[in-house]
Structure formats: C-alpha cells, structure tokens
Coordinates of C-alpha atoms and ligand atoms in Angstrom, one line a residue:
M294 CA 16.8 34.9 -4.4
T295 CA 16.1 36.4 -7.7
A296 CA 18.7 34.8 -9.9
T297 CA 17.4 34.4 -13.5
A298 CA 18.2 31.4 -15.7
P299 CA 20.2 32.3 -18.8
R300 CA 18.2 32.6 -22.0
E301 CA 19.2 30.9 -25.3
G302 CA 21.5 32.9 -27.4
Q303 CA 23.1 34.8 -24.6
L304 CA 26.8 34.2 -24.0
W305 CA 26.9 35.8 -20.5
S306 CA 24.4 36.2 -17.7
R307 CA 24.5 38.0 -14.5
C308 CA 24.1 36.1 -11.2
G309 CA 21.0 37.3 -9.3
G310 CA 22.7 36.5 -6.0
C311 CA 26.1 38.2 -6.3
A312 CA 25.8 40.1 -9.6
T313 CA 28.9 38.4 -11.0
L314 CA 28.9 38.1 -14.8
L315 CA 29.1 34.4 -15.7
Y316 CA 29.9 32.6 -18.9
R317 CA 26.6 30.9 -19.8
K318 CA 27.9 27.5 -20.7
R319 CA 29.9 27.4 -17.5
L320 CA 26.8 28.2 -15.5
R321 CA 24.7 25.6 -17.3
R322 CA 27.4 23.0 -16.7
N323 CA 27.1 23.9 -13.0
L324 CA 23.3 23.2 -13.1
D325 CA 22.6 26.9 -13.1
V326 CA 24.1 27.3 -9.7
C327 CA 26.4 30.3 -9.4
P328 CA 30.0 29.0 -8.9
E329 CA 30.8 32.2 -7.0
C330 CA 28.0 32.5 -4.5
G331 CA 26.0 29.3 -4.8
A332 CA 22.8 31.1 -5.8
H333 CA 20.4 28.6 -7.4
A334 CA 18.9 30.2 -10.6
R335 CA 15.5 29.1 -11.6
V336 CA 15.4 26.1 -13.9
D337 CA 12.7 25.5 -16.5
A338 CA 10.9 22.1 -16.7
P339 CA 12.8 20.6 -19.7
E340 CA 16.2 21.5 -18.2
R341 CA 15.1 20.1 -14.8
L342 CA 14.2 16.8 -16.4
L343 CA 17.6 16.7 -18.0
Q344 CA 19.3 17.2 -14.6
L345 CA 17.2 14.6 -12.8
V346 CA 16.4 11.6 -15.0
D347 CA 18.6 8.8 -16.5
P348 CA 19.6 10.0 -20.0
G349 CA 17.0 9.0 -22.6
S350 CA 14.6 7.5 -20.1
F351 CA 11.9 10.3 -20.1
T352 CA 8.7 9.6 -22.1
A353 CA 6.0 12.3 -21.9
L354 CA 2.6 11.1 -21.0
P355 CA 0.4 11.1 -24.1
E356 CA -2.6 12.9 -22.6
R357 CA -3.3 16.4 -24.1
P358 CA -6.4 17.7 -22.3
A359 CA -8.5 20.2 -24.3
E360 CA -7.9 23.9 -23.8
V361 CA -10.2 25.5 -21.4
D362 CA -11.4 29.0 -20.7
P363 CA -14.1 28.0 -18.2
I364 CA -15.2 31.4 -17.1
G365 CA -14.4 33.5 -20.1
F366 CA -11.9 35.5 -18.1
V367 CA -10.7 38.9 -19.5
D368 CA -8.4 41.4 -17.8
L369 CA -6.4 43.6 -20.1
L370 CA -6.3 40.6 -22.5
P371 CA -8.6 37.7 -22.9
Y372 CA -7.3 34.6 -21.1
P373 CA -6.8 32.6 -24.3
H374 CA -4.4 35.3 -25.6
R375 CA -2.3 34.9 -22.5
L376 CA -2.2 31.1 -22.9
T377 CA -1.1 31.6 -26.5
A378 CA 1.7 33.9 -25.4
A379 CA 2.8 31.6 -22.7
R380 CA 3.0 28.7 -25.2
A381 CA 5.0 30.8 -27.6
G382 CA 7.3 31.9 -24.9
T383 CA 8.0 28.5 -23.3
G384 CA 7.5 26.0 -26.1
L385 CA 5.3 24.1 -23.6
A386 CA 1.6 23.2 -23.8
E387 CA 1.0 24.0 -20.1
A388 CA 2.7 24.9 -16.9
V389 CA 3.6 21.2 -16.1
V390 CA 5.5 18.5 -17.9
C391 CA 4.6 15.0 -17.0
G392 CA 6.0 11.6 -18.0
T393 CA 7.5 8.3 -17.1
A394 CA 11.2 8.1 -16.4
A395 CA 13.9 6.2 -14.5
L396 CA 16.2 7.7 -11.8
G397 CA 19.2 5.5 -11.1
R398 CA 17.3 2.8 -13.0
H399 CA 14.3 3.0 -10.6
P400 CA 11.1 3.7 -12.6
C401 CA 8.8 6.5 -11.6
V402 CA 6.4 9.1 -12.9
L403 CA 7.4 12.7 -12.8
A404 CA 5.5 15.9 -13.0
V405 CA 7.7 19.0 -13.2
M406 CA 6.1 22.5 -13.0
D407 CA 7.5 25.4 -15.1
F408 CA 7.3 28.8 -13.5
R409 CA 7.7 30.6 -16.8
F410 CA 4.3 29.5 -17.9
L411 CA 1.8 31.9 -16.2
G412 CA 3.8 31.7 -13.0
G413 CA 3.4 27.9 -12.8
S414 CA -0.2 28.5 -11.9
L415 CA -2.5 25.6 -11.1
G416 CA -5.5 25.6 -13.5
C417 CA -7.8 22.9 -14.6
V418 CA -5.4 21.5 -17.2
V419 CA -2.4 21.5 -14.9
G420 CA -4.5 19.8 -12.2
E421 CA -5.8 17.2 -14.8
L422 CA -2.2 16.5 -16.0
I423 CA -0.8 16.0 -12.5
T424 CA -3.8 13.8 -11.6
L425 CA -3.2 11.7 -14.7
A426 CA 0.4 11.4 -13.8
A427 CA -0.5 10.2 -10.3
E428 CA -3.0 7.7 -11.9
R429 CA -0.3 6.5 -14.2
A430 CA 2.0 5.9 -11.2
L431 CA -0.8 4.0 -9.5
A432 CA -1.4 1.8 -12.6
D433 CA 2.3 1.1 -13.0
G434 CA 2.9 0.6 -9.3
V435 CA 5.8 3.1 -9.2
P436 CA 6.6 6.2 -7.1
L437 CA 5.4 9.7 -8.1
V438 CA 7.9 12.6 -8.0
L439 CA 6.6 16.2 -8.2
V440 CA 8.8 19.2 -8.8
T441 CA 6.8 22.3 -7.8
A442 CA 7.3 25.9 -8.9
S443 CA 4.1 27.9 -8.7
G444 CA 2.6 31.2 -7.5
G445 CA -0.6 29.3 -6.7
A446 CA -4.0 28.6 -8.2
R447 CA -4.8 30.2 -11.6
M448 CA -7.1 33.1 -11.0
Q449 CA -8.2 33.2 -14.7
E450 CA -10.1 30.0 -14.1
G451 CA -11.8 31.1 -10.9
A452 CA -12.9 28.6 -8.3
L453 CA -12.4 25.7 -10.6
S454 CA -8.7 26.3 -10.1
L455 CA -9.3 25.9 -6.4
M456 CA -10.9 22.6 -6.9
Q457 CA -7.7 21.2 -8.5
M458 CA -6.1 21.3 -5.0
A459 CA -8.6 18.6 -4.0
T460 CA -8.5 16.7 -7.3
V461 CA -4.7 16.2 -7.2
S462 CA -4.8 15.5 -3.4
Q463 CA -7.3 12.7 -3.9
A464 CA -4.9 11.2 -6.5
I465 CA -2.0 11.5 -3.9
A466 CA -4.3 9.8 -1.4
A467 CA -4.8 6.8 -3.7
L468 CA -1.0 6.4 -4.0
R469 CA -0.7 6.6 -0.2
E470 CA -3.4 3.8 0.2
A471 CA -1.5 1.7 -2.3
G472 CA 1.8 2.1 -0.4
L473 CA 3.5 3.9 -3.3
L474 CA 6.0 6.6 -2.4
T475 CA 5.2 10.2 -3.2
V476 CA 7.9 12.8 -3.1
S477 CA 7.7 16.5 -3.8
V478 CA 10.7 18.7 -4.5
L479 CA 10.0 22.3 -3.6
T480 CA 11.8 24.7 -5.9
D481 CA 11.7 28.5 -5.9
P482 CA 9.0 29.7 -5.6
T483 CA 6.2 27.4 -4.4
Y484 CA 3.1 29.3 -3.0
G485 CA -0.6 29.3 -2.5
G486 CA -2.8 26.5 -3.7
V487 CA 0.2 24.4 -4.8
A488 CA 2.0 24.8 -1.5
A489 CA -1.3 24.0 0.4
S490 CA -1.9 20.7 -1.5
F491 CA 0.4 18.4 -3.4
A492 CA 3.6 20.2 -2.7
T493 CA 3.3 19.3 1.0
N494 CA 0.9 16.4 1.4
T495 CA 3.4 13.9 -0.1
D496 CA 5.3 11.3 1.9
V497 CA 8.6 13.1 1.7
V498 CA 9.1 16.8 1.0
L499 CA 12.5 18.0 -0.2
A500 CA 13.3 21.7 -0.5
E501 CA 15.9 22.7 -3.1
S502 CA 18.5 25.1 -1.6
G503 CA 17.3 28.6 -1.9
A504 CA 13.7 27.6 -2.5
R505 CA 10.9 29.6 -0.7
M506 CA 7.6 28.0 0.1
G507 CA 4.6 29.3 1.9
F508 CA 0.8 29.6 1.8
A509 CA 0.7 33.4 1.7
G510 CA 3.4 35.4 -0.1
P511 CA 5.6 37.8 1.8
R512 CA 4.0 40.9 0.3
V513 CA 0.5 39.8 1.4
I514 CA 1.7 39.0 4.9
R515 CA 3.4 42.3 5.2
Q516 CA 0.3 44.1 4.0
V517 CA -2.0 42.2 6.4
T518 CA 0.2 42.3 9.5
G519 CA 1.9 45.7 8.9
R520 CA 5.1 44.1 10.2
E521 CA 8.5 43.4 8.8
L522 CA 9.2 39.7 8.3
P523 CA 12.0 37.8 10.1
E524 CA 15.3 37.2 8.3
G525 CA 15.1 34.2 6.0
F526 CA 11.3 34.0 6.3
Q527 CA 9.9 31.1 4.2
T528 CA 13.3 30.0 2.9
A529 CA 14.3 26.4 2.7
D530 CA 16.3 26.6 6.0
F531 CA 13.4 28.3 7.7
L532 CA 11.1 25.5 6.6
L533 CA 13.5 22.9 7.9
R534 CA 13.7 24.5 11.3
H535 CA 10.0 24.7 11.5
G536 CA 9.4 21.1 10.7
Q537 CA 7.9 21.7 7.2
V538 CA 10.3 19.8 5.0
D539 CA 12.4 16.6 5.4
M540 CA 15.6 18.1 4.1
V541 CA 17.2 20.9 2.2
V542 CA 19.1 19.6 -0.8
P543 CA 21.5 21.5 -3.0
R544 CA 20.8 21.1 -6.7
H545 CA 23.9 19.0 -7.2
A546 CA 22.7 16.4 -4.7
L547 CA 19.1 16.3 -5.7
R548 CA 19.2 13.5 -8.2
G549 CA 21.2 11.3 -5.7
R550 CA 18.8 11.9 -2.9
L551 CA 15.8 11.0 -5.1
V552 CA 17.6 7.9 -6.2
A553 CA 18.2 6.8 -2.6
L554 CA 14.5 7.4 -1.7
L555 CA 13.3 5.5 -4.8
A556 CA 15.6 2.6 -4.0
A557 CA 14.3 2.3 -0.4
A558 CA 10.7 2.4 -1.5
R559 CA 11.3 -0.2 -4.2
A560 CA 13.0 -2.6 -1.8
G561 CA 10.2 -2.2 0.7
R562 CA 7.6 -3.3 -1.8
R563 CA 9.4 -6.5 -2.6
P564 CA 8.2 -9.6 -0.6
A565 CA 10.8 -10.3 2.1
S566 CA 11.6 -13.8 0.9
R567 CA 12.5 -12.5 -2.5
A568 CA 14.5 -9.5 -1.4
G569 CA 17.8 -11.1 -2.1
V570 CA 19.2 -10.9 1.4
P571 CA 20.2 -14.4 2.7
R572 CA 18.4 -15.4 5.9
Q573 CA 20.8 -15.0 8.8
E574 CA 20.9 -17.3 11.7
P575 CA 21.3 -15.6 15.1
S576 CA 25.0 -15.0 15.9
P577 CA 26.5 -17.5 18.4
L578 CA 26.8 -14.7 20.9
V579 CA 23.2 -13.6 20.6
A580 CA 22.0 -17.2 20.4
R581 CA 23.8 -18.0 23.6
L582 CA 22.3 -15.0 25.4
A583 CA 18.9 -15.7 24.0
G584 CA 19.3 -19.3 25.1
G585 CA 19.0 -18.3 28.8
A586 CA 22.5 -17.4 29.6
A587 CA 21.5 -13.8 29.3
T588 CA 20.5 -13.2 32.8
T589 CA 23.9 -14.2 34.1
A590 CA 25.9 -12.7 31.3
A591 CA 24.4 -9.3 31.9
A592 CA 25.1 -8.9 35.5
P593 CA 28.9 -8.5 36.1
G594 CA 29.1 -6.9 39.5
G595 CA 25.3 -6.9 39.3
D596 CA 24.8 -3.5 41.0
A597 CA 21.8 -1.7 39.5
W598 CA 23.2 1.8 40.4
E599 CA 26.5 1.0 38.7
T600 CA 24.4 0.0 35.6
V601 CA 22.5 3.3 35.7
R602 CA 25.8 5.2 35.7
L603 CA 27.1 3.2 32.8
A604 CA 23.8 3.7 30.9
R605 CA 24.2 7.5 31.3
H606 CA 27.9 7.7 30.5
P607 CA 28.5 10.6 28.1
G608 CA 30.9 8.5 26.0
R609 CA 28.2 5.9 25.2
P610 CA 27.4 5.6 21.5
T611 CA 24.4 7.6 20.5
T612 CA 21.7 6.9 17.9
L613 CA 23.6 8.9 15.3
D614 CA 26.8 7.0 16.2
Y615 CA 25.0 3.7 15.5
L616 CA 23.5 5.0 12.3
E617 CA 27.1 5.8 11.2
T618 CA 28.5 2.4 12.2
A619 CA 25.8 -0.3 12.5
F620 CA 23.8 1.0 9.5
D621 CA 24.6 2.3 6.1
G622 CA 23.4 5.1 3.8
F623 CA 21.4 7.0 6.4
V624 CA 19.1 9.6 4.8
E625 CA 17.7 11.8 7.7
L626 CA 14.1 13.0 7.4
H627 CA 13.1 16.0 9.5
G628 CA 10.1 17.7 10.9
D629 CA 6.6 17.0 12.2
R630 CA 4.9 19.0 9.4
L631 CA 3.2 21.0 12.1
G632 CA 5.7 23.6 13.1
A633 CA 8.9 22.1 14.6
D634 CA 11.8 19.8 14.2
C635 CA 12.7 18.2 17.5
P636 CA 16.5 17.7 17.8
A637 CA 16.1 15.0 20.5
V638 CA 14.6 12.6 18.0
V639 CA 16.4 11.6 14.8
G640 CA 15.1 9.3 12.1
G641 CA 15.1 8.4 8.5
L642 CA 15.9 5.7 5.9
A643 CA 19.0 3.6 6.3
R644 CA 20.2 0.1 5.2
L645 CA 20.9 -2.7 7.6
D646 CA 23.0 -5.4 5.9
G647 CA 21.8 -4.1 2.5
R648 CA 18.1 -4.0 3.5
P649 CA 16.3 -0.7 3.7
V650 CA 14.8 0.1 7.2
M651 CA 13.3 3.1 8.9
V652 CA 15.4 4.0 12.0
V653 CA 14.0 6.3 14.6
G654 CA 15.8 7.0 17.9
H655 CA 16.5 9.5 20.7
Q656 CA 19.6 11.5 20.2
K657 CA 21.7 12.7 23.2
G658 CA 25.3 13.7 22.6
H659 CA 28.8 13.4 24.0
T660 CA 29.7 17.0 24.9
T661 CA 27.8 19.5 27.0
A662 CA 27.0 21.6 23.9
E663 CA 25.7 18.6 22.1
L664 CA 23.6 17.5 25.0
V665 CA 22.1 20.9 25.4
G666 CA 21.5 21.2 21.6
R667 CA 19.6 17.9 21.7
N668 CA 17.7 18.7 24.9
F669 CA 19.5 15.7 26.6
G670 CA 17.5 13.3 24.4
M671 CA 14.2 14.4 25.9
A672 CA 11.7 14.5 23.0
S673 CA 9.1 17.3 22.7
P674 CA 5.7 16.6 21.3
A675 CA 7.1 17.6 17.9
G676 CA 9.7 14.8 18.3
H677 CA 7.0 12.2 19.1
R678 CA 5.0 13.4 16.1
K679 CA 8.1 13.2 13.8
A680 CA 8.6 9.6 15.0
L681 CA 5.0 8.9 14.4
R682 CA 5.1 10.3 10.9
L683 CA 8.2 8.2 10.0
V684 CA 6.9 4.9 11.4
R685 CA 3.7 5.4 9.5
L686 CA 5.6 6.1 6.3
A687 CA 7.6 3.0 6.9
A688 CA 4.4 0.9 7.2
R689 CA 3.0 2.4 4.0
L690 CA 6.1 1.6 2.1
G691 CA 6.5 -1.9 3.7
L692 CA 9.7 -1.1 5.4
P693 CA 10.6 -2.6 8.8
V694 CA 11.2 -0.2 11.7
V695 CA 14.2 -0.2 14.1
T696 CA 13.9 2.1 17.1
L697 CA 16.9 3.1 19.3
V698 CA 15.8 4.3 22.7
D699 CA 18.0 6.4 24.9
T700 CA 16.2 9.1 26.9
P701 CA 15.9 10.2 30.5
G702 CA 12.2 10.7 29.7
A703 CA 10.0 12.9 27.6
D704 CA 10.6 16.7 27.7
P705 CA 8.9 17.8 31.0
G706 CA 8.8 21.6 30.1
V707 CA 5.9 24.0 30.0
R708 CA 5.9 24.4 26.3
A709 CA 5.8 20.6 25.9
E710 CA 2.7 20.5 28.1
E711 CA 1.1 23.3 26.1
Q712 CA 1.7 21.4 22.9
G713 CA 0.1 18.2 24.2
Q714 CA 3.0 16.0 25.3
A715 CA 0.7 13.4 26.9
A716 CA -1.4 13.0 23.9
A717 CA 1.6 12.9 21.6
I718 CA 3.1 10.0 23.6
A719 CA -0.3 8.3 23.8
E720 CA -0.8 8.5 20.0
N721 CA 2.6 6.9 19.4
I722 CA 1.9 4.0 21.7
L723 CA -1.4 3.5 20.0
A724 CA 0.0 3.7 16.5
L725 CA 2.9 1.3 17.2
T726 CA 0.6 -1.3 18.7
V727 CA -1.2 -1.7 15.3
L728 CA 1.6 -0.7 12.9
P729 CA 1.5 -3.3 10.1
T730 CA 5.2 -3.7 9.7
P731 CA 7.9 -5.4 11.8
V732 CA 9.2 -3.2 14.7
V733 CA 12.4 -4.0 16.7
A734 CA 13.2 -1.7 19.6
V735 CA 16.6 -1.5 21.2
I736 CA 17.1 0.2 24.6
T737 CA 20.6 1.4 24.0
G738 CA 21.1 3.6 27.1
E739 CA 18.4 5.1 29.3
G740 CA 14.9 3.9 28.8
G741 CA 13.1 6.6 30.8
S742 CA 9.4 6.0 31.4
G743 CA 6.7 7.1 28.9
G744 CA 9.2 8.9 26.7
A745 CA 11.0 5.5 26.2
L746 CA 7.8 3.5 25.7
A747 CA 6.7 6.0 23.0
L748 CA 9.4 4.4 20.8
A749 CA 9.5 0.9 22.3
V750 CA 6.2 -0.8 21.6
A751 CA 7.6 -3.5 19.3
D752 CA 7.6 -7.1 18.2
R753 CA 11.0 -7.6 19.8
V754 CA 12.4 -5.5 22.5
L755 CA 16.2 -5.7 23.0
M756 CA 18.4 -4.1 25.5
L757 CA 22.1 -3.4 25.6
Q758 CA 23.8 -5.2 28.4
H759 CA 24.3 -2.0 30.5
A760 CA 21.2 -0.2 29.5
V761 CA 18.3 0.5 32.0
Y762 CA 14.6 0.7 31.4
S763 CA 12.4 2.1 34.1
V764 CA 9.1 3.7 35.0
I765 CA 10.9 6.6 36.8
S766 CA 14.5 7.7 37.4
P767 CA 16.1 6.3 40.6
E768 CA 16.5 9.9 41.8
G769 CA 12.8 10.7 41.1
C770 CA 11.7 7.5 42.9
A771 CA 14.0 8.1 45.8
A772 CA 12.8 11.7 46.3
I773 CA 9.2 10.4 46.6
L774 CA 9.7 7.2 48.6
W775 CA 12.8 8.1 50.7
P776 CA 12.4 11.9 51.0
D777 CA 14.8 12.2 54.0
R778 CA 18.0 10.9 52.5
P779 CA 19.8 10.3 49.2
A780 CA 18.6 6.9 48.3
A781 CA 19.0 6.7 44.5
P782 CA 21.2 3.6 44.6
Q783 CA 18.7 1.9 46.8
A784 CA 15.9 3.0 44.5
A785 CA 17.8 1.7 41.5
R786 CA 18.0 -1.7 43.0
A787 CA 14.3 -1.7 44.1
L788 CA 13.1 -0.7 40.6
R789 CA 14.3 -3.8 38.8
L790 CA 15.5 -1.7 35.9
T791 CA 18.5 -3.8 34.6
G792 CA 18.4 -6.0 31.5
P793 CA 18.4 -9.3 33.4
D794 CA 15.5 -8.2 35.6
L795 CA 13.5 -7.1 32.6
C796 CA 14.2 -10.3 30.7
R797 CA 12.9 -12.2 33.7
L798 CA 9.7 -10.1 33.7
G799 CA 9.3 -10.8 30.0
I800 CA 9.4 -7.1 29.1
V801 CA 12.7 -7.5 27.2
D802 CA 13.3 -10.4 24.8
D803 CA 17.0 -10.4 24.5
L804 CA 20.2 -8.6 25.7
V805 CA 22.8 -7.3 23.4
P806 CA 26.3 -7.9 24.8
E807 CA 28.6 -4.9 25.2
P808 CA 32.4 -5.1 24.8
A809 CA 34.0 -5.2 28.2
P810 CA 33.9 -3.2 30.3
A811 CA 31.1 -1.2 28.6
A812 CA 30.0 0.1 25.1
H813 CA 31.9 3.4 25.3
H814 CA 35.2 1.6 25.6
D815 CA 34.8 0.1 22.1
P816 CA 32.0 1.8 20.2
Q817 CA 32.8 -0.2 17.0
A818 CA 32.4 -3.5 18.8
A819 CA 29.2 -2.3 20.4
A820 CA 27.9 -1.3 16.9
R821 CA 28.7 -4.8 15.5
A822 CA 26.9 -6.5 18.4
L823 CA 23.8 -4.2 18.0
R824 CA 23.7 -4.9 14.3
E825 CA 24.0 -8.7 14.7
A826 CA 21.3 -8.7 17.4
V827 CA 18.9 -6.5 15.4
L828 CA 19.4 -8.7 12.3
A829 CA 18.9 -11.9 14.2
H830 CA 15.6 -10.7 15.5
L831 CA 14.3 -8.7 12.5
L832 CA 14.9 -11.2 9.7
P833 CA 12.4 -13.9 11.0
L834 CA 9.8 -11.1 11.3
L835 CA 10.0 -10.1 7.7
D836 CA 8.1 -13.1 6.4
V837 CA 5.3 -12.8 9.0
P838 CA 2.1 -11.4 7.4
P839 CA 1.2 -7.9 8.8
A840 CA -2.1 -9.0 10.4
T841 CA -0.3 -11.8 12.3
L842 CA 2.4 -9.4 13.4
V843 CA -0.1 -7.0 14.8
R844 CA -2.1 -9.8 16.5
R845 CA 1.1 -11.2 18.2
R846 CA 2.2 -7.7 19.2
R847 CA -1.2 -7.1 20.9
Q848 CA -0.9 -10.5 22.6
R849 CA 2.6 -9.6 23.7
F850 CA 1.4 -6.5 25.5
R851 CA -1.9 -8.1 26.7
R852 CA 0.1 -10.6 28.7
F853 CA 1.3 -7.9 31.0
G854 CA -2.2 -7.6 32.4
A855 CA -2.4 -8.6 36.1
A856 CA -4.5 -11.7 35.4
R857 CA -1.9 -13.1 33.0
L858 CA 1.1 -12.3 35.2
G859 CA -0.8 -13.9 38.1
A860 CA -1.4 -17.0 36.1
R861 CA 2.3 -17.2 35.2
A862 CA 3.3 -16.8 38.8
G863 CA 0.9 -19.5 39.8
A864 CA 2.2 -21.9 37.1
R865 CA 5.7 -21.7 38.5
Ligands
LIG145 ZN1 26.5 34.4 -7.6

C-alpha cells in the first residue's frame, strides 16, 4: 500500500489504494483511512498520538539526547545536513516521539516512530529515547506501547545503530522480568533492525491493517532469490497466518484493542484480595458434587461407551462457544511467533465475572467444514507453542489461566513429527508444572492422551459430567488389545475414562454438571455451570502465593507415583 497522508494546506488528496480524490478533512476525520477502499494511509507520530491517547493526557519525556554523528558519515551530503533537513521537514527532533499518556484512563508510556524522519531509521538517539521510555515505564510500573514505522537501522551511524537493537531489547527484557506488559503496534512499513528487535520481542504484537513487516525488504529478497514473491507477502494478514502477530487491527479499532490489553494487564498486577471482586462461595450444585455426590451424579446409565459418544457429539459446545457465553470480552491472541498459527488451539484474554484471565483451549467445530478447518481439535506443535506463549504471558502479568480441553489427541501427522510434536508437548507439561500463577483446567469433551495433558497440568482439574479423559482412544486400545473384533465399547469400560472413575483415582477434582440429558441440549445452561465451577475453584487460588501454588501443584502430580498410590490403597 502506498497511500500517502495528506499534507497541510492541501484541500484534496488522492488515495494511494484506489486513486479516488478525497476531501482532506473528510479523510482526516476517518483517521486517514480511505472511505472508498479502506486503504490505510501512513500517519505521522503527532497524528498517531492524537488518535490513540486520551485527549490532553500526553506528556513528552523531557530527555533530549545530544546530537550525534559518531562516524562522520558523508554520502552526497554530510549526515548532519540530512538531520537538519529531516527536522525542518517534520518539526520533530528525531524519528521517535516518546511520552507518558493514558489510554482509556490506563497510564502507560508510548514511543511512536515517524517514518517521515529519515525513514524512521534506528540510530543512537532513537535507541536511547526508546530505552529511556522503557526505563520510565519500569520506574512508573506501567505498560510500554511501541508504535513502529521504520526501514531499519540507520546506516549513517554504522554499527552503532546495530547495537541499538540490543540496547532497546535489554530494556524490554527488564520490563518482562518486572511483569509489565509490552505491546508493539506494527504500522507500515516496519523492516530490518526494528522488525528484528523491539517490534517483535514484546509480549503482544498487533499489526495495523495494511502494515507490512519483515526482516529483509521485498526488493532485497527478489534480488537474492531471483524469484517473484507470493501474493500478499509480508502483509499483516500474511503475518497473522504465519504466527508472527497476535492480531490484525483496523485503525479504527486500534485504540479500543490497546485499552482492553492495558486493562487486563493492570488488573493482573493488583493483589487478588484487593481486586474488587467479591469472594464467591461454591455454588450449591458444585458444592454438592464436590461433597462426594459427584460420583453418583455423573453416572446416569453409567455406560462408558455412551459417555464417549456424548463427549464427541458435534453439537457439544466448543471452546469458542464457552468464550462467547461463560466469559466476556475475549481478545484472541494468535501465533507461535515461529511460523504458524494453529487453528486447533485458541487462546487470549477474557474476563470471568469481571476478572481478567487467560483462556487457552482446543477448538473443534460443529460442522464438517469447521472440524476440518480446525483439524478436529488436534493441535500441531505450533498450537502447543502458542499455548505455551500465552500461559507464560499470563504468568508474567499475574493473570490466572483457565484451560478448556477437548481433543481426540495431538496432531499425529508427518509434519507435526518433523516439527517436534513430542518436544512441544513435553515443554508445555514442564512449563505448566512450574507456572507461577493459578491454573484451572476443564476437560469439556474429549481429553485425548498427551495432547490433552499438554493443557491440563493444573492446580484444579475439572471435568464436564459427560466428558472423557483417557490415555488412548477406546478404538485405539481395542485395536491393540482385542485385534480380532470390534471392541471399542469394551475398551471404553476397561479404560476408566469417565468423570466418576477419574474422581475416584484423584486425577480429577470435581465434576461440572451438564443440563439433562447432555450439554448440547442446552449450551447456555452448560456455560453457566462451567462458569460457576471455574469461579468456585479459581477464586480460592487467587490469594495463594505463587511459590505455594507451584509446590502444591508438584505435590499433586507427585502423588500419582506408584509408591504413593500403593500407600493410599494400603490405607484403605
Ligand atoms: Zn481508496
């Protein structure tokens, strides 16, 4: 997209997307987005700040680093002459504007790059200013929002420009250690050294519609490879598909999305007891089930094979259904940052009874097309890595995690193996055992073997009444142990995969009742029950210190060792 922002004094400007002649004031009112074709024209830093922050809340940081020409660079003109011209042309001191501000009344520090100033290039002063902005965010204990627009490192300052990638990244790392949210907003264009550092190593990466981001620019890649580039290469949608960004956001929605992210991060940093949500007693229903009636309540008819069929019913509510009904304000985050966005795993920030949580779950679907599109809820390594990224982010921000498990198993394909499926599952299990924030897992449908456990190492493991959780599918088990006849129902009974069985084994803590006869008959009622159960189990965990949580979680899984199980059996 080559749309150009209108210049002062012009009444009309031509859209770079569709070439329509547009009245300038109308275009500006529309945030420099063409009303005809939706092309997003480039926006300079002062205008961007006006669009994003609460009116009157922006205060520029006071620092004015000294002018530098560290290597005495001269091309057709000496570098200082180019700086002077850039200053005159933009009215800015450098290619970034930094300051404190509020978005939706949430305080933060912003650094907004301006492409008009020497292509938004990253030199020593730009690096210093963004680092100071990050340090100010750390000192104030507030999030850092970066809006990037850059061709890359500034060649006129030689290798010192390259060093800025490390300098700023180090400041981002300090915010990460302190549990302060960092967000980058990629705008068009973001390339080279900026793309390969603070534009992408933040907690959350948003891409504005129409933005392009990459390490190498398209011209260079074409030269080096001698090949034409695929359609839409390096565009925001391409980046989303390839797991590089959390979401693509049109300019009109950008402020709202940032406000939602800042709100979640702020709530996560508040101690639980002061977070303003009243402590909730377990619902009578859940309390009754938790009180020991669970094992009988969950076994109407009692046949394990019938439960397997219910757990797999295509009408059963999916994770996205629950996010719509049991939770509020879901903001989906995408991608593993390594090359893919697995459709079988969905996750992001949401609110549960007003409290921000990170929700991650398997996603199946109701129709054949949905099921195929979601790979039947079978996560690829990219799906596991996305889940891992999100639960770690939750821990850094002090947000509790709710996982919704519904998968026949991890993706068993060739590509999944090539990309390290086993190690991806293993890493999730390891990370969840030591995650310093509360985790509540709910098996909502099928809990299929390692793929299920990759999201189900938790402080509390709940299970819907007609869900199943098993080391292998009944069909898989039957094929191995009863090879001569169809024995899946028999295998289902032998595997002890229903909720009551797993409660008896201590693997599951509580059952979530389903509306009769099963969840798909009344998804709204199922959502209410899930919400009540999760709240009842999550709220008491919020006041537990992280170290205690992790110790108890380890003990929980340690007790499944043979010696402990033997001791329990002996004590009976
Ligand atoms: Zn247009």
